[in-house]
XYZ file of N, CA and C in Angstrom:
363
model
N 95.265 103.020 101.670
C 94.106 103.909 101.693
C 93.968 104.536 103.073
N 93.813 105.562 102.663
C 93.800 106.525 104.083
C 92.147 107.394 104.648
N 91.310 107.145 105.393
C 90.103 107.447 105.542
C 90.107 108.642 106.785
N 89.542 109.777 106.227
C 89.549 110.491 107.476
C 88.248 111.224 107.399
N 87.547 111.307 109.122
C 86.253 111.473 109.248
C 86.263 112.589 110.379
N 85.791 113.934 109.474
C 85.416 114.731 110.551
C 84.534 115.289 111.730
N 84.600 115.931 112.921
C 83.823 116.007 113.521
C 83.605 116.981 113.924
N 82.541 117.984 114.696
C 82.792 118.885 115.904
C 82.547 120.342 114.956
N 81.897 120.541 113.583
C 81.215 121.556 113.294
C 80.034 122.423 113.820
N 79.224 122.857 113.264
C 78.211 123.838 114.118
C 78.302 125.185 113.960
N 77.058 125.745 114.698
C 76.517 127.313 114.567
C 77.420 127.742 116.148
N 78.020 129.051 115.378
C 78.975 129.653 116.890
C 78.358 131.183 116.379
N 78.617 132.054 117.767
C 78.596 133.528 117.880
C 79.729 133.674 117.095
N 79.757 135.407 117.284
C 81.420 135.937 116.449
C 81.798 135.461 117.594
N 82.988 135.809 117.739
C 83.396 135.621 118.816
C 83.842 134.421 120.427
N 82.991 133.581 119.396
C 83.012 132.351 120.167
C 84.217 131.459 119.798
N 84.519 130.279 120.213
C 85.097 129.384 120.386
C 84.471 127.545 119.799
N 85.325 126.547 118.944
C 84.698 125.658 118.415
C 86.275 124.922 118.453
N 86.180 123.360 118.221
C 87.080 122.819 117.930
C 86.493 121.368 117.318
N 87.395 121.278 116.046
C 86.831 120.249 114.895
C 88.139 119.416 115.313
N 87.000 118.175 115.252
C 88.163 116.812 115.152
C 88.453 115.961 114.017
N 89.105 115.081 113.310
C 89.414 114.459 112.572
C 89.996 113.253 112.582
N 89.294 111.568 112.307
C 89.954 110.596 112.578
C 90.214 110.329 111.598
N 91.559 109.260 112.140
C 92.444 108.926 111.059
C 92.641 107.563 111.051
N 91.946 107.151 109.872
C 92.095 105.316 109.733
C 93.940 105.199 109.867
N 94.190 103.686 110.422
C 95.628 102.882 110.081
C 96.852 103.710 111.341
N 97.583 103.502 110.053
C 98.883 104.473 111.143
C 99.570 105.466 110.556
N 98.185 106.327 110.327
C 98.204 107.504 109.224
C 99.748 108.575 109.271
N 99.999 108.871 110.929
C 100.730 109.928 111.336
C 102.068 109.162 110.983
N 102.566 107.930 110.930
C 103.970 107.595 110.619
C 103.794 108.222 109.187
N 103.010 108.067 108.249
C 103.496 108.498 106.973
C 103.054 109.741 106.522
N 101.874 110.343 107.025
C 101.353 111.296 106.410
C 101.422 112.162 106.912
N 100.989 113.965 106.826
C 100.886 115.098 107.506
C 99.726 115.435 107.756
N 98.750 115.696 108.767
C 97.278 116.031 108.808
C 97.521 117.380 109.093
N 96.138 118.338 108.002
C 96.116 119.615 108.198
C 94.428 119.856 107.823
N 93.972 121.395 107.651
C 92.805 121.727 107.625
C 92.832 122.563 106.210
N 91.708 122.203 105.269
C 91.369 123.513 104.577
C 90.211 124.223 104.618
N 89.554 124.554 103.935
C 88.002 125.317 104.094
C 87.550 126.154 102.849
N 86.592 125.429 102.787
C 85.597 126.539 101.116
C 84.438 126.892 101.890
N 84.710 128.222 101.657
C 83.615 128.913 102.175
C 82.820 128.880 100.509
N 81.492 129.679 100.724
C 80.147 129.993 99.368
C 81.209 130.953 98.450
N 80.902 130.165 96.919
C 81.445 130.948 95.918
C 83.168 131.385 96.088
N 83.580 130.395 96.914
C 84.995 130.724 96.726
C 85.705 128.959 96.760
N 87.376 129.559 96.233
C 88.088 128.394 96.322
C 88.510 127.634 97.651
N 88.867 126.507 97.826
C 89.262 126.193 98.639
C 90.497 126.621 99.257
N 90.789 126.814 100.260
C 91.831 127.285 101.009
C 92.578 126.561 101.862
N 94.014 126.838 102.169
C 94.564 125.731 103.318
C 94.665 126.684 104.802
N 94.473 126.193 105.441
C 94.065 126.794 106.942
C 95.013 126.703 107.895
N 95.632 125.584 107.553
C 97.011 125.139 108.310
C 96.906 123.331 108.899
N 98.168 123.222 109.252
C 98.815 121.615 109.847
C 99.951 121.451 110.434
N 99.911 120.387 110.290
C 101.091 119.791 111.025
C 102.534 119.387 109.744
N 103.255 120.174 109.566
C 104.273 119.548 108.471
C 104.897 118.718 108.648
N 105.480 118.288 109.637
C 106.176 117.050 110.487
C 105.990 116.160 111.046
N 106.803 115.261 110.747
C 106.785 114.327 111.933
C 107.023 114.488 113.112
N 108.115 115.637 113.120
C 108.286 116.799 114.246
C 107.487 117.334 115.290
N 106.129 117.373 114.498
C 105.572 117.969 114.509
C 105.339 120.047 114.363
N 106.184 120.277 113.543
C 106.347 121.642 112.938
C 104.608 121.437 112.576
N 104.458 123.417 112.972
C 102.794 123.602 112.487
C 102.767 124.832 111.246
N 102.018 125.113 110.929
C 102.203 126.068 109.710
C 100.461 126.742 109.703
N 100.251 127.784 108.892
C 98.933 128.154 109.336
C 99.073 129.415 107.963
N 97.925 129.621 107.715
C 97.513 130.829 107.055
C 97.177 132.252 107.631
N 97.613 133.234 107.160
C 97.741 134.561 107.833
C 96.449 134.808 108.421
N 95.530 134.286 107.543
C 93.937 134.734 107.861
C 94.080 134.138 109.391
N 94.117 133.083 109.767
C 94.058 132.472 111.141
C 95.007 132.448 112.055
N 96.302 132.940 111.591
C 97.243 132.840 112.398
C 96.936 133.966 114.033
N 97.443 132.976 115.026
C 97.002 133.616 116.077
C 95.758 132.835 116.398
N 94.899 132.589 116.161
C 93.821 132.240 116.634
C 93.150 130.713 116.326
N 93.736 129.972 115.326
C 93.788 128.740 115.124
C 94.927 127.720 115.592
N 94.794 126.272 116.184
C 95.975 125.818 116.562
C 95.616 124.333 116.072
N 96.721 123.443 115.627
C 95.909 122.388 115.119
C 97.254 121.395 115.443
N 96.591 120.644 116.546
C 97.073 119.328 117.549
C 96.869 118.572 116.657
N 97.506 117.364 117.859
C 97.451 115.653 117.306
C 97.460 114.991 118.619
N 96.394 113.801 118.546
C 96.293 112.780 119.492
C 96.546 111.201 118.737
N 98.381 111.075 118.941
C 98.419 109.871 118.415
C 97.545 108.919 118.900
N 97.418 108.876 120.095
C 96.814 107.742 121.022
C 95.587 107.505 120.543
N 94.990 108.108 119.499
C 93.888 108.103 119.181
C 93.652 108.496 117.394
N 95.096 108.939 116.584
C 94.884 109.137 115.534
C 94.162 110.008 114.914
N 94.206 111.005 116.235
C 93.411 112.266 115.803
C 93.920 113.404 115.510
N 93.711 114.254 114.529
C 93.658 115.668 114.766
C 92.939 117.078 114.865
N 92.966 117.846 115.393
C 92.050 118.801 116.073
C 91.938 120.136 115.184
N 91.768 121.152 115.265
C 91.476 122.520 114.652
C 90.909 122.896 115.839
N 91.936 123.725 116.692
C 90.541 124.657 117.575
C 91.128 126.057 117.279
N 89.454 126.398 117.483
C 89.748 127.685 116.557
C 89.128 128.732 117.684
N 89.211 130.317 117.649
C 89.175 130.888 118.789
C 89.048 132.397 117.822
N 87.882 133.197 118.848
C 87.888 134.701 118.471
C 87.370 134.320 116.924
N 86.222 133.577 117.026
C 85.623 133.229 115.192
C 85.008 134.767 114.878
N 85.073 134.923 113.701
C 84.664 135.586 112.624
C 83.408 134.973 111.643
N 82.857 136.224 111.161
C 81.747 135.439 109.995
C 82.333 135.094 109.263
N 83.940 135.993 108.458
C 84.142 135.368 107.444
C 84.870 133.996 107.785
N 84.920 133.574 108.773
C 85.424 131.660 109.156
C 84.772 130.947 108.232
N 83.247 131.208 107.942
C 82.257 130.106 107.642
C 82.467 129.651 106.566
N 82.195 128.476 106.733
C 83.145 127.770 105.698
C 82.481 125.973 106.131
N 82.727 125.626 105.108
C 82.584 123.850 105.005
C 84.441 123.646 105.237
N 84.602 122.918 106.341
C 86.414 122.666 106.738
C 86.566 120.895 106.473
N 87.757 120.786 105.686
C 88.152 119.454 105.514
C 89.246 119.280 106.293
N 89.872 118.329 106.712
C 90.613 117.307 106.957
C 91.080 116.742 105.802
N 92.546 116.770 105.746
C 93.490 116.554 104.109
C 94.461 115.570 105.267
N 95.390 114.592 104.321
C 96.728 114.050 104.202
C 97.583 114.215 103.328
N 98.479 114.850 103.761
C 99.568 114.363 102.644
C 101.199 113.791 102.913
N 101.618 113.471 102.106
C 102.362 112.120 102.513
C 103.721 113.062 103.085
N 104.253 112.887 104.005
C 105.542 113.846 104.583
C 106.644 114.095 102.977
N 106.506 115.428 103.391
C 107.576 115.998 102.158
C 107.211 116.263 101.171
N 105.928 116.190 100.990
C 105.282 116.772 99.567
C 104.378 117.727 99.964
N 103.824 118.402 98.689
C 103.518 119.737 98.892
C 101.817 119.399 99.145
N 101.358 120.652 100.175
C 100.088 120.558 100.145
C 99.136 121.244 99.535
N 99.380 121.663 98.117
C 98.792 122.688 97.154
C 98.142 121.024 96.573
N 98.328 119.498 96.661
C 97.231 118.665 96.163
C 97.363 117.442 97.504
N 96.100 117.904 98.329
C 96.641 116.386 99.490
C 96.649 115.409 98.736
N 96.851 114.023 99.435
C 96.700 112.803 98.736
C 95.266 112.076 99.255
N 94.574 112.467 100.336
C 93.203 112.098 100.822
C 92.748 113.330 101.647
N 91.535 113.014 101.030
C 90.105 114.234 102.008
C 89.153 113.830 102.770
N 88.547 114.516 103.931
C 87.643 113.524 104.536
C 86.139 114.335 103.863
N 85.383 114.282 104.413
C 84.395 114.337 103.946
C 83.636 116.069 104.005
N 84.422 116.565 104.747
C 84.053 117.986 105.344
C 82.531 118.445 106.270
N 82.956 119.131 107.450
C 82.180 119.703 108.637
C 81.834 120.993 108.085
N 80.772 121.458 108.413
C 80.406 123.169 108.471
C 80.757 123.953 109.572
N 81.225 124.456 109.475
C 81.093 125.630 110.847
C 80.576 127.148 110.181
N 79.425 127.553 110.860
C 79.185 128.960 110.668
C 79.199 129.540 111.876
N 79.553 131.081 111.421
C 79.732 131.772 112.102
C 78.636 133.097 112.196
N 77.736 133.185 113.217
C 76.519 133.852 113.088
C 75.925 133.925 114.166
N 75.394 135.964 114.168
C 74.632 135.896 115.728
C 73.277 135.687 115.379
């Protein structure tokens, strides 16, 4: 069982700057891949981007590419989302997903509980 608990949501300007954290029960990163998705109001959930590797290879969605980057602090079993140059349309409730190295992330295998971030002057 894999438990992951997010952190570091909140009200930002356009334009501002935020970075969401995510802990990771056990010794999540030997087996699993941590990445981000996000449902914004009246829409589906989306994948935002991660880490595909053990490599650590990153991957990201066009919407964010460029302006999202999403670390890892083994030492701590964390992973990050900082996000930069926000938009309204960012806003969104953002999860924290696992999935097990080598499988696809169209179904993680665990979710954490999901952060808000809006974006609003």
């Amino acid at each position: 069982q894999v438990q992951l608990v997010e952190s570091g949501g909140g009200l930002v300007q356009p334009g501002g700057s935020l970075r969401l954290s995510c802990a990771a029960s056990g010794r999540t990163f030997s087996t699993y891949a941590l990445g981000w998705f996000r449902q914004a109001p009246g829409k589906e959930r989306e994948f935002v981007g991660a880490i595909m590797s053990s490599a650590g290879d990153t991957y990201y969605a066009d919407s964010v590419k460029g302006r999202f980057t999403v670390s890892t602090d083994n030492t701590k079993n964390t992973v990050y989302l900082q996000m930069i140059s926000l938009k309204p349309e960012d806003t969104a409730v953002y999860y924290c997903a696992a999935v097990k190295y080598g499988r696809s992330w169209s179904s993680p295998d665990y979710w954490g509980q999901g952060t808000q971030v809006t974006v609003s002057s």
